C-alpha cells in the first residue's frame, strides 16, 4: 500500500538510472573496438547522403594506395550487394550488410559481419554506412574515426541543416569537386564557412574521385590517423 | 527513422529493471533527449505509443525532457553559442559539447506488490 497517504495504490518505487538508452549497443561497440585494437586495425565509419560518393571514394582510394595499406570494407544498404561488388572489383575485400528497412548500421550488425572478413590481413577497415545524414550519427560501431562525404551538389548549407552529423565527424570529404565549374556561386569556402558553425575543429578535404584531386591529402590524413592510433596502442601495451 | 530502434532499446532496458526489482508493472518512464542527439522527441513519443502495447510499458506514461545544446571552450570553459562559431574568441580553442547529446533513461517508476 502507498505509505504516504493510504490511498490504496500499490507501492510505487522510483528507480533512478541516468543510463544511456543505447547501453547494449555501447557494450557491443566497445567489444568491436577492442577487437580492432587487438588486431591493430584502424576503423573508419564512413557516412554521407545516398549518392554522395562513399563507394567511389573507396574505389579511388584503393587504386591510389595500390596495396601499400591493406583495406577492407563492409557496405550497408537497405537492399542489394552492389556497393560491395564494386569494392571487390576494386580489389577491396568487402561484404554487404542489407538492413531491410533500417536506416543505419548498429554495433551488432558490424560484429556479425566481422566473421565474414579476413580481418587479420587488414590495416584499415572502412564501414560504409547506410546513405543517410541523420540516423547513422546516433550509433557507435567501435570505429576510431567518423568521416562524412558531402558532394558539392548537395549545397553549402547542408552542414547547417544536419548539425548532429557534422558535429560528430572528424573529417568532411567534399566530393565531386570536378563539378564545381558547373555550379555558379558554389565554392569550397562556402562549405568551409557552414562547417565552422557546426564542427568544433573543422577539417575539410575537397576531392574528386574522377580526376584524383585531393586524393593525396586524403591518403595523408589516413596515414597520419593510422600512425597516431598505432602509437597510442603501443604506448598502452608497454 | 531510428526512433523505433531507440524505443526498442528503451523497453528492453526497462524490462531488465522490472525483472531485477520484481516489479508488477511500470507507471512512468522518464527520459532525457538532447537537441543534438539525433533523436526527435515527437517521433520518439509516437514510436513509443506503437511499441509499448503488450510490453512491460503497456500502461506506462513516457515523460520526455528536452535538453538544450550547450557548448563551451574546451580550454577556458567560456560558454559559446554555435551560431557565433565554435572556436573560442579568447583562446582560439575548439569548443566542446557540454550538453545536448543525451539519449538517457533517467528514471522508472515501478509498481511493486
CSV table of C-alpha atoms in Angstrom, one decimal:
chain,number,residue,atom,x,y,z
A,1,UNK,CA,0.0,0.0,0.0
A,2,UNK,CA,1.0,3.6,-0.5
A,3,UNK,CA,3.0,4.7,2.5
A,4,UNK,CA,2.3,8.4,2.2
A,5,UNK,CA,-1.5,8.8,2.1
A,6,UNK,CA,-3.0,5.3,2.4
A,7,UNK,CA,-4.8,5.8,-0.9
A,8,UNK,CA,-4.8,2.1,-1.6
A,9,UNK,CA,-2.5,2.3,-4.6
A,10,UNK,CA,0.2,-0.3,-4.9
A,11,UNK,CA,3.5,0.9,-3.7
A,12,UNK,CA,5.4,3.0,-6.3
A,13,UNK,CA,9.1,2.6,-6.4
A,14,UNK,CA,11.2,5.1,-8.3
A,15,UNK,CA,14.5,3.8,-9.7
A,16,UNK,CA,17.0,6.4,-10.8
A,17,UNK,CA,19.2,5.1,-13.6
A,18,UNK,CA,20.8,8.0,-15.6
A,19,UNK,CA,21.9,5.4,-18.1
A,20,UNK,CA,22.3,5.6,-21.8
A,21,UNK,CA,19.3,4.0,-23.6
A,22,UNK,CA,21.7,2.6,-26.1
A,23,UNK,CA,23.8,0.9,-23.4
A,24,UNK,CA,23.5,-2.5,-25.1
A,25,UNK,CA,24.8,-1.0,-28.4
A,26,UNK,CA,27.6,0.7,-26.5
A,27,UNK,CA,28.7,-2.6,-24.9
A,28,UNK,CA,28.9,-4.2,-28.3
A,29,UNK,CA,30.7,-1.3,-29.9
A,30,UNK,CA,33.3,-1.4,-27.1
A,31,UNK,CA,33.7,-5.1,-27.9
A,32,UNK,CA,34.2,-4.3,-31.6
A,33,UNK,CA,36.7,-1.5,-30.7
A,34,UNK,CA,38.8,-3.9,-28.5
A,35,UNK,CA,38.8,-6.4,-31.3
A,36,UNK,CA,40.1,-3.9,-33.8
A,37,UNK,CA,42.7,-2.6,-31.4
A,38,UNK,CA,44.0,-6.2,-30.7
A,39,UNK,CA,44.3,-6.8,-34.4
A,40,UNK,CA,46.0,-3.4,-35.0
A,41,UNK,CA,43.3,-2.3,-37.4
A,42,UNK,CA,42.2,1.4,-37.9
A,43,UNK,CA,38.5,1.6,-38.4
A,44,UNK,CA,36.5,4.3,-40.1
A,45,UNK,CA,32.8,4.9,-40.0
A,46,UNK,CA,32.2,6.5,-43.4
A,47,UNK,CA,28.8,8.3,-43.6
A,48,UNK,CA,27.1,10.6,-46.1
A,49,UNK,CA,23.9,11.1,-48.1
A,50,UNK,CA,23.0,8.4,-50.7
A,51,UNK,CA,24.9,9.2,-53.8
A,52,UNK,CA,27.5,11.5,-52.1
A,53,UNK,CA,30.3,9.3,-53.4
A,54,UNK,CA,31.3,6.9,-50.5
A,55,UNK,CA,31.9,3.9,-52.7
A,56,UNK,CA,33.6,6.0,-55.4
A,57,UNK,CA,35.9,7.4,-52.7
A,58,UNK,CA,36.9,3.9,-51.6
A,59,UNK,CA,37.4,2.7,-55.2
A,60,UNK,CA,39.7,5.7,-55.9
A,61,UNK,CA,41.5,5.2,-52.5
A,62,UNK,CA,42.2,1.5,-53.3
A,63,UNK,CA,43.6,2.4,-56.7
A,64,UNK,CA,45.9,5.2,-55.3
A,65,UNK,CA,47.1,3.0,-52.3
A,66,UNK,CA,48.0,0.2,-54.7
A,67,UNK,CA,48.3,-2.2,-51.8
A,68,UNK,CA,50.5,0.0,-49.6
A,69,UNK,CA,47.7,-0.2,-47.0
A,70,UNK,CA,45.6,-3.3,-46.8
A,71,UNK,CA,42.0,-2.1,-47.0
A,72,UNK,CA,38.8,-4.0,-46.2
A,73,UNK,CA,35.2,-2.8,-46.0
A,74,UNK,CA,31.6,-3.6,-45.1
A,75,UNK,CA,28.8,-1.8,-47.0
A,76,UNK,CA,25.4,-1.1,-45.5
A,77,UNK,CA,22.4,-0.6,-47.8
A,78,UNK,CA,18.7,-1.3,-47.5
A,79,UNK,CA,19.0,-3.8,-50.4
A,80,UNK,CA,21.4,-5.3,-53.0
A,81,UNK,CA,25.1,-6.3,-52.9
A,82,UNK,CA,26.0,-3.6,-55.5
A,83,UNK,CA,28.4,-1.5,-53.4
A,84,UNK,CA,30.3,-4.5,-52.0
A,85,UNK,CA,30.5,-5.9,-55.5
A,86,UNK,CA,32.0,-2.6,-56.8
A,87,UNK,CA,34.5,-2.6,-53.9
A,88,UNK,CA,35.5,-6.2,-54.5
A,89,UNK,CA,36.0,-5.3,-58.2
A,90,UNK,CA,38.4,-2.6,-57.0
A,91,UNK,CA,40.4,-5.2,-55.0
A,92,UNK,CA,38.9,-4.5,-51.6
A,93,UNK,CA,37.7,-7.5,-49.6
A,94,UNK,CA,34.1,-6.4,-48.8
A,95,UNK,CA,30.8,-7.8,-47.6
A,96,UNK,CA,27.4,-6.3,-47.6
A,97,UNK,CA,25.0,-5.8,-44.7
A,98,UNK,CA,21.5,-5.4,-46.1
A,99,UNK,CA,19.4,-3.8,-43.5
A,100,UNK,CA,15.9,-4.3,-45.0
A,101,UNK,CA,14.3,-1.1,-43.8
A,102,UNK,CA,16.7,0.0,-41.1
A,103,UNK,CA,18.2,3.4,-41.8
A,104,UNK,CA,21.6,2.8,-40.1
A,105,UNK,CA,24.1,0.2,-39.0
A,106,UNK,CA,24.5,-0.8,-35.4
A,107,UNK,CA,27.3,-2.4,-33.4
A,108,UNK,CA,25.7,-5.9,-33.6
A,109,UNK,CA,25.4,-5.8,-37.4
A,110,UNK,CA,29.1,-4.9,-37.6
A,111,UNK,CA,30.1,-7.6,-35.1
A,112,UNK,CA,28.3,-10.3,-37.2
A,113,UNK,CA,29.9,-9.1,-40.4
A,114,UNK,CA,33.4,-9.3,-39.0
A,115,UNK,CA,33.3,-13.1,-39.2
A,116,UNK,CA,33.0,-12.9,-42.9
A,117,UNK,CA,36.1,-10.8,-43.5
A,118,UNK,CA,39.9,-11.6,-43.5
A,119,UNK,CA,40.4,-9.1,-40.6
A,120,UNK,CA,43.9,-10.3,-39.6
A,121,UNK,CA,45.1,-9.3,-43.1
A,122,UNK,CA,43.9,-5.7,-42.8
A,123,UNK,CA,45.4,-2.3,-41.8
A,124,UNK,CA,42.3,-0.2,-42.5
A,125,UNK,CA,38.7,-1.3,-42.1
A,126,UNK,CA,36.0,1.0,-43.6
A,127,UNK,CA,32.4,0.7,-42.5
A,128,UNK,CA,30.5,2.3,-45.4
A,129,UNK,CA,27.3,3.2,-43.5
A,130,UNK,CA,23.8,3.4,-45.0
A,131,UNK,CA,23.4,6.6,-47.1
A,132,UNK,CA,21.7,8.9,-44.6
A,133,UNK,CA,22.8,12.1,-42.8
A,134,UNK,CA,20.7,11.5,-39.7
A,135,UNK,CA,20.4,8.1,-38.1
A,136,UNK,CA,24.0,6.7,-38.6
A,137,UNK,CA,25.3,9.5,-36.4
A,138,UNK,CA,23.5,8.1,-33.4
A,139,UNK,CA,25.1,4.6,-33.2
A,140,UNK,CA,28.6,3.9,-32.1
A,141,UNK,CA,30.1,1.0,-34.0
A,142,UNK,CA,33.5,0.7,-32.5
A,143,UNK,CA,35.2,3.0,-35.0
A,144,UNK,CA,38.4,5.1,-34.5
A,145,UNK,CA,37.1,8.0,-36.6
A,146,UNK,CA,34.0,9.3,-38.2
A,147,UNK,CA,34.2,10.7,-41.8
A,148,UNK,CA,31.4,12.1,-43.9
A,149,UNK,CA,31.3,12.6,-47.6
A,150,UNK,CA,29.4,15.7,-48.8
A,151,UNK,CA,29.1,16.2,-52.5
A,152,UNK,CA,29.3,19.7,-54.0
A,153,UNK,CA,25.8,19.4,-55.5
A,154,UNK,CA,24.2,18.9,-52.1
A,155,UNK,CA,24.6,22.6,-51.3
A,156,UNK,CA,26.8,24.7,-49.0
A,157,UNK,CA,24.1,24.8,-46.2
A,158,UNK,CA,23.9,21.0,-45.8
A,159,UNK,CA,26.0,21.1,-42.6
A,160,UNK,CA,23.7,23.7,-41.0
A,161,UNK,CA,20.7,21.5,-41.8
A,162,UNK,CA,22.2,18.3,-40.3
A,163,UNK,CA,24.2,19.6,-37.4
A,164,UNK,CA,24.1,16.3,-35.5
A,165,UNK,CA,26.1,14.5,-38.1
A,166,UNK,CA,28.6,17.3,-38.8
A,167,UNK,CA,29.2,18.0,-35.1
A,168,UNK,CA,30.2,14.3,-34.7
A,169,UNK,CA,32.7,13.8,-37.5
A,170,UNK,CA,36.4,14.3,-37.5
A,171,UNK,CA,36.7,15.0,-41.2
A,172,UNK,CA,34.5,16.0,-44.1
A,173,UNK,CA,35.4,15.0,-47.7
A,174,UNK,CA,33.9,17.4,-50.1
A,175,UNK,CA,33.4,15.1,-53.1
A,176,UNK,CA,32.7,15.7,-56.8
A,177,UNK,CA,34.7,18.9,-56.9
A,178,UNK,CA,35.1,18.4,-60.7
A,179,UNK,CA,31.5,19.6,-60.9
A,180,UNK,CA,32.2,23.0,-59.3
A,181,UNK,CA,32.7,24.8,-62.6
A,182,UNK,CA,29.1,23.9,-63.4
A,183,UNK,CA,27.7,25.2,-60.2
A,184,UNK,CA,27.6,29.0,-60.2
A,185,UNK,CA,28.2,30.6,-56.8
A,186,UNK,CA,29.1,27.3,-55.1
A,187,UNK,CA,32.6,27.5,-53.5
A,188,UNK,CA,34.8,25.4,-51.3
A,189,UNK,CA,35.0,28.3,-48.9
A,190,UNK,CA,31.2,28.4,-48.7
A,191,UNK,CA,31.2,24.8,-47.4
A,192,UNK,CA,34.0,25.7,-45.0
A,193,UNK,CA,32.0,28.6,-43.6
A,194,UNK,CA,29.0,26.4,-42.9
A,195,UNK,CA,31.2,23.7,-41.3
A,196,UNK,CA,32.7,26.3,-38.9
A,197,UNK,CA,29.3,26.7,-37.4
A,198,UNK,CA,28.6,23.1,-36.6
A,199,UNK,CA,32.0,21.4,-36.4
A,200,UNK,CA,34.2,22.4,-33.4
A,201,UNK,CA,37.5,21.6,-35.2
A,202,UNK,CA,36.5,21.8,-38.9
A,203,UNK,CA,38.6,19.6,-41.3
A,204,UNK,CA,37.6,19.6,-44.9
A,205,UNK,CA,39.3,17.9,-47.9
A,206,UNK,CA,38.0,18.9,-51.3
A,207,UNK,CA,38.3,15.8,-53.5
A,208,UNK,CA,37.4,14.4,-56.9
A,209,UNK,CA,37.4,10.7,-57.3
A,210,UNK,CA,37.1,11.3,-61.0
A,211,UNK,CA,40.2,13.3,-61.6
A,212,UNK,CA,42.1,12.4,-58.5
A,213,UNK,CA,42.3,16.0,-57.0
A,214,UNK,CA,42.6,15.9,-53.2
A,215,UNK,CA,43.4,12.1,-53.1
A,216,UNK,CA,46.9,12.8,-51.8
A,217,UNK,CA,45.5,15.0,-48.9
A,218,UNK,CA,43.0,12.2,-48.0
A,219,UNK,CA,45.7,9.5,-48.1
A,220,UNK,CA,48.0,11.7,-45.9
A,221,UNK,CA,45.1,12.1,-43.4
A,222,UNK,CA,44.6,8.4,-43.4
A,223,UNK,CA,48.3,7.6,-42.9
A,224,UNK,CA,48.6,10.2,-40.1
A,225,UNK,CA,45.5,8.8,-38.3
A,226,UNK,CA,46.8,5.3,-38.6
A,227,UNK,CA,50.2,6.2,-37.2
A,228,UNK,CA,48.6,8.1,-34.3
A,229,UNK,CA,46.3,5.1,-33.5
A,230,UNK,CA,49.3,2.7,-33.6
A,231,UNK,CA,51.4,5.0,-31.3
A,232,UNK,CA,48.5,5.1,-28.8
A,233,UNK,CA,48.1,1.3,-29.0
A,234,UNK,CA,51.8,0.6,-28.5
A,235,UNK,CA,52.1,3.1,-25.6
A,236,UNK,CA,49.1,1.2,-23.9
A,237,UNK,CA,50.7,-2.2,-24.4
A,238,UNK,CA,54.1,-1.1,-22.9
B,1,UNK,CA,13.5,6.6,-38.7
B,2,UNK,CA,15.7,5.2,-35.9
B,3,UNK,CA,13.3,6.3,-33.1
B,4,UNK,CA,11.7,2.8,-33.3
B,5,UNK,CA,15.0,1.2,-32.6
B,6,UNK,CA,15.6,3.7,-29.7
B,7,UNK,CA,12.2,2.7,-28.3
B,8,UNK,CA,13.0,-1.0,-28.7
B,9,UNK,CA,16.2,-0.4,-26.7
B,10,UNK,CA,14.3,1.6,-24.1
B,11,UNK,CA,11.7,-1.0,-23.5
B,12,UNK,CA,14.3,-3.7,-23.3
B,13,UNK,CA,16.2,-1.7,-20.6
B,14,UNK,CA,13.0,-1.1,-18.7
B,15,UNK,CA,12.2,-4.9,-18.8
B,16,UNK,CA,15.6,-5.7,-17.3
B,17,UNK,CA,14.9,-3.3,-14.4
B,18,UNK,CA,11.4,-4.7,-13.9
B,19,UNK,CA,12.8,-8.2,-13.6
B,20,UNK,CA,15.7,-7.1,-11.3
B,21,UNK,CA,13.2,-5.4,-8.9
B,22,UNK,CA,10.4,-8.0,-9.3
B,23,UNK,CA,8.0,-5.2,-10.2
B,24,UNK,CA,4.4,-5.8,-11.1
B,25,UNK,CA,4.2,-3.0,-13.6
B,26,UNK,CA,5.6,0.3,-14.8
B,27,UNK,CA,3.8,3.5,-14.2
B,28,UNK,CA,6.1,6.2,-15.6
B,29,UNK,CA,9.3,6.3,-17.6
B,30,UNK,CA,11.5,9.4,-17.7
B,31,UNK,CA,13.9,10.0,-20.5
B,32,UNK,CA,16.2,12.9,-21.4
B,33,UNK,CA,16.7,13.7,-25.1
B,34,UNK,CA,19.3,16.3,-26.2
B,35,UNK,CA,18.7,18.7,-29.0
B,36,UNK,CA,21.9,17.4,-30.8
B,37,UNK,CA,21.3,13.7,-30.0
B,38,UNK,CA,19.8,12.9,-33.4
B,39,UNK,CA,16.6,11.7,-31.7
B,40,UNK,CA,13.4,13.7,-32.4
B,41,UNK,CA,11.2,13.8,-29.2
B,42,UNK,CA,7.9,13.8,-31.1
B,43,UNK,CA,8.9,10.8,-33.2
B,44,UNK,CA,10.1,9.1,-30.1
B,45,UNK,CA,6.8,9.6,-28.4
B,46,UNK,CA,4.8,8.3,-31.4
B,47,UNK,CA,7.1,5.3,-31.8
B,48,UNK,CA,6.6,4.6,-28.0
B,49,UNK,CA,2.8,4.6,-28.5
B,50,UNK,CA,3.1,2.0,-31.2
B,51,UNK,CA,5.7,-0.2,-29.5
B,52,UNK,CA,4.6,-0.2,-25.9
B,53,UNK,CA,1.5,-2.4,-26.5
B,54,UNK,CA,1.8,-5.8,-24.9
B,55,UNK,CA,5.2,-4.9,-23.2
B,56,UNK,CA,6.1,-4.0,-19.6
B,57,UNK,CA,5.5,-0.4,-20.7
B,58,UNK,CA,1.9,-1.0,-21.8
B,59,UNK,CA,0.5,1.2,-19.0
B,60,UNK,CA,3.5,3.4,-18.5
B,61,UNK,CA,3.4,7.1,-19.4
B,62,UNK,CA,6.6,8.4,-21.2
B,63,UNK,CA,7.9,11.6,-19.9
B,64,UNK,CA,10.5,13.3,-22.3
B,65,UNK,CA,12.7,16.1,-21.0
B,66,UNK,CA,14.4,18.0,-23.8
B,67,UNK,CA,17.9,19.2,-23.1
B,68,UNK,CA,19.2,22.2,-24.9
B,69,UNK,CA,22.6,22.1,-26.7
B,70,UNK,CA,25.4,23.9,-24.8
B,71,UNK,CA,28.9,24.5,-26.0
B,72,UNK,CA,31.9,25.7,-24.1
B,73,UNK,CA,35.6,26.4,-24.8
B,74,UNK,CA,37.5,23.1,-24.1
B,75,UNK,CA,40.3,25.2,-22.5
B,76,UNK,CA,38.9,28.2,-20.6
B,77,UNK,CA,35.3,26.8,-20.4
B,78,UNK,CA,33.7,30.0,-21.5
B,79,UNK,CA,30.2,29.3,-22.8
B,80,UNK,CA,30.0,29.6,-26.6
B,81,UNK,CA,27.0,29.9,-29.0
B,82,UNK,CA,27.1,27.6,-32.0
B,83,UNK,CA,25.8,30.4,-34.3
B,84,UNK,CA,28.7,32.6,-33.4
B,85,UNK,CA,31.2,29.9,-34.4
B,86,UNK,CA,32.7,27.0,-32.4
B,87,UNK,CA,36.2,28.5,-31.8
B,88,UNK,CA,36.7,30.4,-28.6
B,89,UNK,CA,37.3,34.1,-29.3
B,90,UNK,CA,39.6,34.3,-26.2
B,91,UNK,CA,41.9,31.4,-26.6
B,92,UNK,CA,41.2,30.1,-30.2
B,93,UNK,CA,40.5,26.5,-28.9
B,94,UNK,CA,37.7,24.4,-30.5
B,95,UNK,CA,34.5,24.2,-28.5
B,96,UNK,CA,33.3,21.1,-26.7
B,97,UNK,CA,29.6,20.0,-26.5
B,98,UNK,CA,28.8,20.3,-22.8
B,99,UNK,CA,25.2,19.0,-23.1
B,100,UNK,CA,22.7,18.3,-25.7
B,101,UNK,CA,23.7,14.8,-26.9
B,102,UNK,CA,21.8,12.9,-24.2
B,103,UNK,CA,19.7,9.8,-25.1
B,104,UNK,CA,19.3,8.8,-21.5
B,105,UNK,CA,16.9,6.8,-19.4
B,106,UNK,CA,16.6,8.8,-16.2
B,107,UNK,CA,14.1,7.1,-14.0
B,108,UNK,CA,11.5,4.4,-13.9
B,109,UNK,CA,8.5,4.5,-11.5
B,110,UNK,CA,7.5,0.9,-10.9
B,111,UNK,CA,4.7,-0.8,-9.1
B,112,UNK,CA,5.7,-3.4,-6.6
B,113,UNK,CA,3.3,-5.7,-4.9
